[in-house]
PDB file of C-alpha atoms in Angstrom:
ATOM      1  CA  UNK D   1      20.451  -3.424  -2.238  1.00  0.00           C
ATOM      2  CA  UNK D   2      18.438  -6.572  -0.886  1.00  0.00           C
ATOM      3  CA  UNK D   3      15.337  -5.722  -2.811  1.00  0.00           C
ATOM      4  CA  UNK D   4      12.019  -5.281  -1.474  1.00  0.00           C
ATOM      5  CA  UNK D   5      11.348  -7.411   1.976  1.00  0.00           C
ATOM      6  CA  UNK D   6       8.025  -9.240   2.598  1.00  0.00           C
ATOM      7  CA  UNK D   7       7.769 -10.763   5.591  1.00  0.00           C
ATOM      8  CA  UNK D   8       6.165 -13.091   6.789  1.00  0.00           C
ATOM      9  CA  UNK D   9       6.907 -15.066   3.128  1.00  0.00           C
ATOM     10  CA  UNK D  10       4.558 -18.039   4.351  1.00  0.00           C
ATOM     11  CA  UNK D  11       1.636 -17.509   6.609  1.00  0.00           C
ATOM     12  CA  UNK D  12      -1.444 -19.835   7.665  1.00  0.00           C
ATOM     13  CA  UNK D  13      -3.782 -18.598   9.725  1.00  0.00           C
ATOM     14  CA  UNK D  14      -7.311 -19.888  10.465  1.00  0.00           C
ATOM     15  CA  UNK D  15     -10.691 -17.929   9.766  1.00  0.00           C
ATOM     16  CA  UNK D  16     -11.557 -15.036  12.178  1.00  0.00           C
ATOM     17  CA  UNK D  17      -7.640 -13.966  13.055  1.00  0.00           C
ATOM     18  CA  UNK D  18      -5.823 -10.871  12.426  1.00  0.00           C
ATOM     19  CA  UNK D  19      -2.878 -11.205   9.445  1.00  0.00           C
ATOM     20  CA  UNK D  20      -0.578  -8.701   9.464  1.00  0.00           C
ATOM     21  CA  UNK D  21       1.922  -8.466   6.336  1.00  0.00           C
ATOM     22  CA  UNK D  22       4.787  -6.765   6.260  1.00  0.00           C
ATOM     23  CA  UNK D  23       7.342  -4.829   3.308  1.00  0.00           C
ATOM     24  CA  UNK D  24      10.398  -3.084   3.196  1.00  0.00           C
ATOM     25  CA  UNK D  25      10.593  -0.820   0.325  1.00  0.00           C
ATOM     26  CA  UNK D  26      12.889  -0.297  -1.341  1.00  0.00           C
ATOM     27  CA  UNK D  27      15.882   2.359   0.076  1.00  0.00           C
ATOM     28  CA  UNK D  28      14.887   5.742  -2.046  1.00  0.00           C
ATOM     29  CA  UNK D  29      12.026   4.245  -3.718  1.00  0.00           C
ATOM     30  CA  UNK D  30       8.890   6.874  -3.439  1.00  0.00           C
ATOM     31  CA  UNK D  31       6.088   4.605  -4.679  1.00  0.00           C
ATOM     32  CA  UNK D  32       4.608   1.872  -2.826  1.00  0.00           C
ATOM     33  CA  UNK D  33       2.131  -0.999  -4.288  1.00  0.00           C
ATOM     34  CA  UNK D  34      -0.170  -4.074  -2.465  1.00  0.00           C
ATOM     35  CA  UNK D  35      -0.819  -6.738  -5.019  1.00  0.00           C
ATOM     36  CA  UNK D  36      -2.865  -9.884  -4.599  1.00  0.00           C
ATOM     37  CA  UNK D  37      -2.514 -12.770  -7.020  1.00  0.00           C
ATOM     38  CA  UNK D  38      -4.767 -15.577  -7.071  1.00  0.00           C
ATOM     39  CA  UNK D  39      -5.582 -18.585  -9.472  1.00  0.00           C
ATOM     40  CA  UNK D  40      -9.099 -17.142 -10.331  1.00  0.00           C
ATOM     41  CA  UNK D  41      -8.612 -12.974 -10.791  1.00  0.00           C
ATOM     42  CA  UNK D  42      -4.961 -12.771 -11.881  1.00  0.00           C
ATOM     43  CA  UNK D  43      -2.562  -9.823 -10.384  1.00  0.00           C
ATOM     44  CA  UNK D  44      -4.859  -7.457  -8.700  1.00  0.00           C
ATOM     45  CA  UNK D  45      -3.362  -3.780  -7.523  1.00  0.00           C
ATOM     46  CA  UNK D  46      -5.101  -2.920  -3.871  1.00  0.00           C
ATOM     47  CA  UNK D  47      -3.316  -0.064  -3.357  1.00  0.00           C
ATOM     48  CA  UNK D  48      -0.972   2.424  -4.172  1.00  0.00           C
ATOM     49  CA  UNK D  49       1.158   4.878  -1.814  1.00  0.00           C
ATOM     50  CA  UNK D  50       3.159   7.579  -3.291  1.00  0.00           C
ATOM     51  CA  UNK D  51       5.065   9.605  -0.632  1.00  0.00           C
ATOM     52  CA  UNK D  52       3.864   7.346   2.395  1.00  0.00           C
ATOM     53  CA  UNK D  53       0.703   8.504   1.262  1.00  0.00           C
ATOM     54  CA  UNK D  54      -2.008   6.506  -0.031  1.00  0.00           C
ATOM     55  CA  UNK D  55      -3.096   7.742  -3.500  1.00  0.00           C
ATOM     56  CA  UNK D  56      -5.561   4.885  -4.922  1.00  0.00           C
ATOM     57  CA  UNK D  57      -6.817   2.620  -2.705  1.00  0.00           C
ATOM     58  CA  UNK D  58      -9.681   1.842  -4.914  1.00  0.00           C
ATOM     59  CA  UNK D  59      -8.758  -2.274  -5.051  1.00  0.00           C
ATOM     60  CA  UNK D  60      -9.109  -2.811  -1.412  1.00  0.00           C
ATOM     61  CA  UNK D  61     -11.667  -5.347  -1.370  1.00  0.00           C
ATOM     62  CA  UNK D  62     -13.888  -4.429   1.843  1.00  0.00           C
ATOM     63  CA  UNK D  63     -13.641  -2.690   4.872  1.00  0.00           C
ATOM     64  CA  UNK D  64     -11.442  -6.020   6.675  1.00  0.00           C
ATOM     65  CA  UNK D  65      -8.592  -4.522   4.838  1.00  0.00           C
ATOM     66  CA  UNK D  66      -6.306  -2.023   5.702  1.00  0.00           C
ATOM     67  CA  UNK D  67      -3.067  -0.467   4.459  1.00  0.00           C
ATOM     68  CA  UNK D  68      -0.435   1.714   6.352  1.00  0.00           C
ATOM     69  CA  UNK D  69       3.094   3.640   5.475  1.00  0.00           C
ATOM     70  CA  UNK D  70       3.966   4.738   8.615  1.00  0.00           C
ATOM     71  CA  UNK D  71       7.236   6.006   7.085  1.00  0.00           C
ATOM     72  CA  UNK D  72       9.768   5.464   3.943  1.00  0.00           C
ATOM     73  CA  UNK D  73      10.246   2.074   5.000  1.00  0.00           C
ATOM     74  CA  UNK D  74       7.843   0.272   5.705  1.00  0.00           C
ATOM     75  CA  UNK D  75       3.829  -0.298   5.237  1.00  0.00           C
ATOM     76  CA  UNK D  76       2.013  -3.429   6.658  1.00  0.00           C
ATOM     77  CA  UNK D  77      -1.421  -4.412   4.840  1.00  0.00           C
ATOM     78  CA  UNK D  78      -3.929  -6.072   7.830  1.00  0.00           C
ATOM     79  CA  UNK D  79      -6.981  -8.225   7.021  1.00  0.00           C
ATOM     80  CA  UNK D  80      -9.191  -8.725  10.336  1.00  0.00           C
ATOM     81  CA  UNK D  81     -10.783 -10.732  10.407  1.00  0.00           C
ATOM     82  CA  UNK D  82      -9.362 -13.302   7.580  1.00  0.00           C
ATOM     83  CA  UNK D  83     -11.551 -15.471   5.367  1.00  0.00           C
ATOM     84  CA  UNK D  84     -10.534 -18.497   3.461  1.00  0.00           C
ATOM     85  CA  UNK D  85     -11.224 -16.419   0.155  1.00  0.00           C
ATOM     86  CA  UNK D  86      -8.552 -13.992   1.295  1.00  0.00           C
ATOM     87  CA  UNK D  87      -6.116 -17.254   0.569  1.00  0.00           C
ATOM     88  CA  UNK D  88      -3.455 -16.019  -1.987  1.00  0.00           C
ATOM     89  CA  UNK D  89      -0.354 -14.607  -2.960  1.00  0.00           C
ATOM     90  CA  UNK D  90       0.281 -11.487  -1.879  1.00  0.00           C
ATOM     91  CA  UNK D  91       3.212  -8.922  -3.315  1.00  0.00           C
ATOM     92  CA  UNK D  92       4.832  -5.497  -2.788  1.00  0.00           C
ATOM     93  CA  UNK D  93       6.436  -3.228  -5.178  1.00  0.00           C
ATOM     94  CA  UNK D  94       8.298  -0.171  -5.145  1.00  0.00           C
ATOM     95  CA  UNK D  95       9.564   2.222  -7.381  1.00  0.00           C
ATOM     96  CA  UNK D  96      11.165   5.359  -7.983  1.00  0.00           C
ATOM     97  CA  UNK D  97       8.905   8.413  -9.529  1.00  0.00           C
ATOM     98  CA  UNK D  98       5.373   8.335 -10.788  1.00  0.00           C
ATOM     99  CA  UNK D  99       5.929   8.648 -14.632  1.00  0.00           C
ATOM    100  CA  UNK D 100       4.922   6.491 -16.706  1.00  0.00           C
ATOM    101  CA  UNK D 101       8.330   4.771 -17.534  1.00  0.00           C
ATOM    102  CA  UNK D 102       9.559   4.078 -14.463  1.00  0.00           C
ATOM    103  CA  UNK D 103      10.432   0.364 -13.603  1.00  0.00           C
ATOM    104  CA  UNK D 104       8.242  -1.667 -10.829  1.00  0.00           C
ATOM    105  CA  UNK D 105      10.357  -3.780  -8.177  1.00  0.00           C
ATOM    106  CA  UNK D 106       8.384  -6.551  -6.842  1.00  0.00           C
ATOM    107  CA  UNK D 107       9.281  -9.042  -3.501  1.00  0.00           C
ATOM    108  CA  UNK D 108       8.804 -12.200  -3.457  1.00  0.00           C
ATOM    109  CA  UNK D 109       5.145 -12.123  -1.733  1.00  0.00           C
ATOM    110  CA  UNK D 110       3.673 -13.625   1.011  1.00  0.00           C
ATOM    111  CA  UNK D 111       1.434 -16.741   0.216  1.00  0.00           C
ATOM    112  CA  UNK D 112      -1.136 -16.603   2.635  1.00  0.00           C
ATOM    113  CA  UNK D 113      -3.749 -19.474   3.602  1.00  0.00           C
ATOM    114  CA  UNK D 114      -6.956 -18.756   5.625  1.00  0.00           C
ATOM    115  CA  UNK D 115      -8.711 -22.256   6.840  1.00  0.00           C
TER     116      UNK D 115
ATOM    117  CA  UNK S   1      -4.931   1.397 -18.565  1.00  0.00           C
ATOM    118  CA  UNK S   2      -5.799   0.584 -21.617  1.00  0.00           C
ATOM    119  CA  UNK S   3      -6.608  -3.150 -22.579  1.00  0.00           C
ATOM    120  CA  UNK S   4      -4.081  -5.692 -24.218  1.00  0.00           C
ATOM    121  CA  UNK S   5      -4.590  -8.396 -25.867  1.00  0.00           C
ATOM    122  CA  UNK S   6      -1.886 -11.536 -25.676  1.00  0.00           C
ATOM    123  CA  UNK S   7      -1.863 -15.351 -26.721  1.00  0.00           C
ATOM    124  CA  UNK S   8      -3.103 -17.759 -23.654  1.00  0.00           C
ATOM    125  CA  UNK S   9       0.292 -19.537 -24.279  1.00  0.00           C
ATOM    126  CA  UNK S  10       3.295 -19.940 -26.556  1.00  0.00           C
ATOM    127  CA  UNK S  11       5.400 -22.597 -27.241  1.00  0.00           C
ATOM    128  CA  UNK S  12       9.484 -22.700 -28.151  1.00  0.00           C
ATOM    129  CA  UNK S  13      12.272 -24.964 -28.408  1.00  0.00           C
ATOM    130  CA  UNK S  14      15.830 -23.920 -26.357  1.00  0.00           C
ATOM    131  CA  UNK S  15      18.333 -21.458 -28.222  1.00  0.00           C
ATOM    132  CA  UNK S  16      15.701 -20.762 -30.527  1.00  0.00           C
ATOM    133  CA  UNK S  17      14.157 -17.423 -30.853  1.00  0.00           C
ATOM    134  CA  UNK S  18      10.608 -15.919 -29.400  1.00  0.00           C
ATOM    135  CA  UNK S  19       8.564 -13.179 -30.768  1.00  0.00           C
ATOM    136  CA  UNK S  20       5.813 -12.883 -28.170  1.00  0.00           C
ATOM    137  CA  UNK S  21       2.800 -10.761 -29.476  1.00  0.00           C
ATOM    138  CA  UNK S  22       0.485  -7.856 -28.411  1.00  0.00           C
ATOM    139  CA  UNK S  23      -1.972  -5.925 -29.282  1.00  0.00           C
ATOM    140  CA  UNK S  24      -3.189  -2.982 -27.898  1.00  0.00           C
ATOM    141  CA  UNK S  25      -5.316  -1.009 -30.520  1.00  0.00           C
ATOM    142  CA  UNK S  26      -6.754   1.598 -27.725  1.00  0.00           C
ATOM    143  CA  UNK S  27      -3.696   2.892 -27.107  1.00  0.00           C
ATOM    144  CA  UNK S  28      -3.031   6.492 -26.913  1.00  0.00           C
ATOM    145  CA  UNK S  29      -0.125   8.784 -27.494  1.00  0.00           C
ATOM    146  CA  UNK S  30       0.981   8.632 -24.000  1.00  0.00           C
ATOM    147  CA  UNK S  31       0.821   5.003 -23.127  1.00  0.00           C
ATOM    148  CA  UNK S  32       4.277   3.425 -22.641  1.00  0.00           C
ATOM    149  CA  UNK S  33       4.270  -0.338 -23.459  1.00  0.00           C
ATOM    150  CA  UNK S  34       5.630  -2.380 -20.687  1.00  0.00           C
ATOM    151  CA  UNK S  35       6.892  -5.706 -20.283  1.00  0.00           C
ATOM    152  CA  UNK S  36       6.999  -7.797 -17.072  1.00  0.00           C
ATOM    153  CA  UNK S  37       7.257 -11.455 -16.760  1.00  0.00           C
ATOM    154  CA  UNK S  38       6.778 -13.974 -13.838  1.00  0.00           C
ATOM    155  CA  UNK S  39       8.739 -16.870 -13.472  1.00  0.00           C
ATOM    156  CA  UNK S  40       6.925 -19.585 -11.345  1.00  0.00           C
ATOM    157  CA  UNK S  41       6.944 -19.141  -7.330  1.00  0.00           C
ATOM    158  CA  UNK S  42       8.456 -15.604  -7.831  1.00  0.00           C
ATOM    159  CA  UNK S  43       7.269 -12.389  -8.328  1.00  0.00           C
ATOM    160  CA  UNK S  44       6.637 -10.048 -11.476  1.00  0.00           C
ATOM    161  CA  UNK S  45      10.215  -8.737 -12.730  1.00  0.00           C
ATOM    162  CA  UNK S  46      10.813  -5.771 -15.481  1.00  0.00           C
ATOM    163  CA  UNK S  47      11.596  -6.740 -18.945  1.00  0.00           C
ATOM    164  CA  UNK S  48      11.446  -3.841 -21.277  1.00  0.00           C
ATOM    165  CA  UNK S  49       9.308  -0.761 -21.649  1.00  0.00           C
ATOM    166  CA  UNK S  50       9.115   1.460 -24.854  1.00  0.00           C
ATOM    167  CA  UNK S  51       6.809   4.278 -26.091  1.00  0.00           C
ATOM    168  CA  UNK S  52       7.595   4.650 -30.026  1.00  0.00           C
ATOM    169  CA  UNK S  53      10.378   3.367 -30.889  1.00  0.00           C
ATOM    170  CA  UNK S  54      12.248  -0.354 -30.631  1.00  0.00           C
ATOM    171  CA  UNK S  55      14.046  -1.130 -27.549  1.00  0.00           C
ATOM    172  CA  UNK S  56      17.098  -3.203 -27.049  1.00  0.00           C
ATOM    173  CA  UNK S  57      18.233  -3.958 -23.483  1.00  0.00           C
ATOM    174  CA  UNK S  58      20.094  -6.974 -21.915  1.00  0.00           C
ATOM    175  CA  UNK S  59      17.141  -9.340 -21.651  1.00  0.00           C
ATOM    176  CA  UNK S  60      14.955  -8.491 -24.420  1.00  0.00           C
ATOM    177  CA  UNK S  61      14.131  -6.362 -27.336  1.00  0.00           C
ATOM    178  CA  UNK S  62      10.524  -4.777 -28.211  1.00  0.00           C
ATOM    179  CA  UNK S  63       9.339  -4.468 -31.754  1.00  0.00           C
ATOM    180  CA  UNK S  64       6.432  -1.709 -31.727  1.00  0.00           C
ATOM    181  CA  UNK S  65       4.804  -1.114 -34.815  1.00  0.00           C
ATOM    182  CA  UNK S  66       4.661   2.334 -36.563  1.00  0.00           C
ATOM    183  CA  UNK S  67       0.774   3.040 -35.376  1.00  0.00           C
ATOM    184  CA  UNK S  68       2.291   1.167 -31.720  1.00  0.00           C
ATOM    185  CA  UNK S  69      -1.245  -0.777 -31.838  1.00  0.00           C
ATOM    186  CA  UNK S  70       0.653  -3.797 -31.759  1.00  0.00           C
ATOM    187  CA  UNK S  71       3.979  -4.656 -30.018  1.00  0.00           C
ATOM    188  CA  UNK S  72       6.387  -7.742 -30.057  1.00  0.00           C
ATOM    189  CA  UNK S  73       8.815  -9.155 -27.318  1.00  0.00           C
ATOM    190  CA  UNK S  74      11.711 -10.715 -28.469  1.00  0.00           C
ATOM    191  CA  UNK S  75      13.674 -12.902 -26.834  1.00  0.00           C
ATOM    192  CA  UNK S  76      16.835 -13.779 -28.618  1.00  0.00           C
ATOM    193  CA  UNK S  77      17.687 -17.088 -27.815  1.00  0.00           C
ATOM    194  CA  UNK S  78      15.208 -19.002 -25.089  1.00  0.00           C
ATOM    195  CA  UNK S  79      16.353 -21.306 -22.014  1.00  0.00           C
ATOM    196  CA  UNK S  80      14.534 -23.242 -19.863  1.00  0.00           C
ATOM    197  CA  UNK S  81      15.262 -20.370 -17.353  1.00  0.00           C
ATOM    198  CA  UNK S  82      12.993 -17.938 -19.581  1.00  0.00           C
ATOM    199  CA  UNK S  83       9.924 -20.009 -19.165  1.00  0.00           C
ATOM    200  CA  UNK S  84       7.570 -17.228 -17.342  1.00  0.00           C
ATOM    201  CA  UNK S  85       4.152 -15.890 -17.576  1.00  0.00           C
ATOM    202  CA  UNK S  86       4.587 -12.483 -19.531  1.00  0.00           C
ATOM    203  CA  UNK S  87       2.696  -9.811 -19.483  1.00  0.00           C
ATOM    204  CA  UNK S  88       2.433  -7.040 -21.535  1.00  0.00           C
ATOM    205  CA  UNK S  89       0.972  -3.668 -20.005  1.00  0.00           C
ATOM    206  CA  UNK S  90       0.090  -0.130 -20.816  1.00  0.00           C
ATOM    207  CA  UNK S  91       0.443   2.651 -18.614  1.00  0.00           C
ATOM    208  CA  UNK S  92       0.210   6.106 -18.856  1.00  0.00           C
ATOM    209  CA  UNK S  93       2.150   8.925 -17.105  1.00  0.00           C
ATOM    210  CA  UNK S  94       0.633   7.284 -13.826  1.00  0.00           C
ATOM    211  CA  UNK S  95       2.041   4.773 -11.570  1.00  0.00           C
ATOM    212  CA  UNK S  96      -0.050   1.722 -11.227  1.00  0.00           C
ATOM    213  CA  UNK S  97       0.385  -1.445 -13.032  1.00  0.00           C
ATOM    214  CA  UNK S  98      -2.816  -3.572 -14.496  1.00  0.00           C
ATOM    215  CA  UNK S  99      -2.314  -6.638 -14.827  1.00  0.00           C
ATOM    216  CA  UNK S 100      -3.655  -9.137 -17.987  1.00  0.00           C
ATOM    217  CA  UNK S 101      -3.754 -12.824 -18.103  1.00  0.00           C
ATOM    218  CA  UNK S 102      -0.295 -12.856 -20.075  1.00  0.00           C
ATOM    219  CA  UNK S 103       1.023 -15.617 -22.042  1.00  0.00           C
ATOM    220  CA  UNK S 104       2.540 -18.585 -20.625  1.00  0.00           C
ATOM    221  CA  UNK S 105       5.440 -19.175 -22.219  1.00  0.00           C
ATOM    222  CA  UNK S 106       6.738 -22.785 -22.255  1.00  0.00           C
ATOM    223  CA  UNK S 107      11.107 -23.946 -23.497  1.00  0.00           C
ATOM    224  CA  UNK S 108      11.086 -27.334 -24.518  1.00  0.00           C
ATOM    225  CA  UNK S 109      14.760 -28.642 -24.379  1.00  0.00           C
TER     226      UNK S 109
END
């Protein structure tokens, strides 16, 4: 298996425009996550699909962000429009189940910059 | 989750053993103990999870004490390639991840 996909893996974008990131899941894997990572608040969890369906999406900063699983394979996370404090790293993670021992796969993220 | 609580950062020498600390004295019966760690530019990758009793896989073992309000990571021999931020979580029989400020480990050759 290739692991999960992020795509784009380096994106810079200037204030005001729509950013569009991209994951694969995955293949099986019923549990999608949206992380951000940045120097000042650590790993943050935005939110949290289980079944293509979102389940917590309670770290979603604001209303510019949005999440989607249109299917099995694939969910997008949008920010529009982008501000230079939405600069970081951001990762997706699947995983099979929703006990509490299950094992988190992360991608390699998507380091986003917003001038 | 309920909150851990790890060393900023840790120093160790190559082929020398790590014991890499946490405490978690809020935990309750349910709680599994997780490890992840995050090597730099890459994202987080599983170590080792446990709920009572020590764990031995290929990367890592866990230590957790008998009241599990403490836990230990051990790494048997370090190399360079080990130097990570690691994290040590809780989670209950729920899916999401919280993430601490972990411990930076650093291998000095």
């Amino acid at each position: 298996d290739a692991g999960v996909i992020q795509s784009p893996r380096h994106e810079v974008t200037e204030m005001g425009q729509e950013v569009t990131l991209r994951c694969k899941p995955i293949s099986g894997h019923n549990s999608l996550f949206w992380y951000r990572q940045t120097m000042m608040r650590g790993l943050e969890l935005l939110i949290y699909f289980n079944n293509n369906v979102p389940i917590d999406d309670s770290g979603m900063p604001e209303d510019r962000f949005s999440a989607k699983m249109p299917n099995a394979s694939f969910s997008t996370l949008k920010i529009q429009p982008s501000e230079p404090r939405d600069s970081a790293v951001y990762f997706c993670a699947s995983s099979f189940g929703d006990r509490g021992n299950n094992e988190q796969f992360f991608g390699p993220g998507t380091r986003l910059t917003v001038l | 989750d309920a909150k851990t609580t790890q060393p900023n950062s840790m120093e160790s020498n190559e082929e020398e053993p790590v014991h890499l600390p946490c405490n978690h004295s809020t935990i309750s019966g349910t709680d599994y103990i997780h490890w992840y760690r995050q090597l730099p530019s890459q994202g987080p990758e599983y170590v080792i999870h446990g709920l009572t009793s020590n764990v031995n896989n290929r990367m890592a073992s866990l230590a957790i004490a008998e009241d599990r309000k403490s836990s230990t990571l051990i790494l048997h021999r370090a190399t360079l390639r080990d130097a990570a931020v690691y994290y040590c979580i809780l989670r209950y029989a729920g899916n999401m991840l919280t993430f601490g400020g972990g411990t930076r480990l650093m291998v000095k050759p």
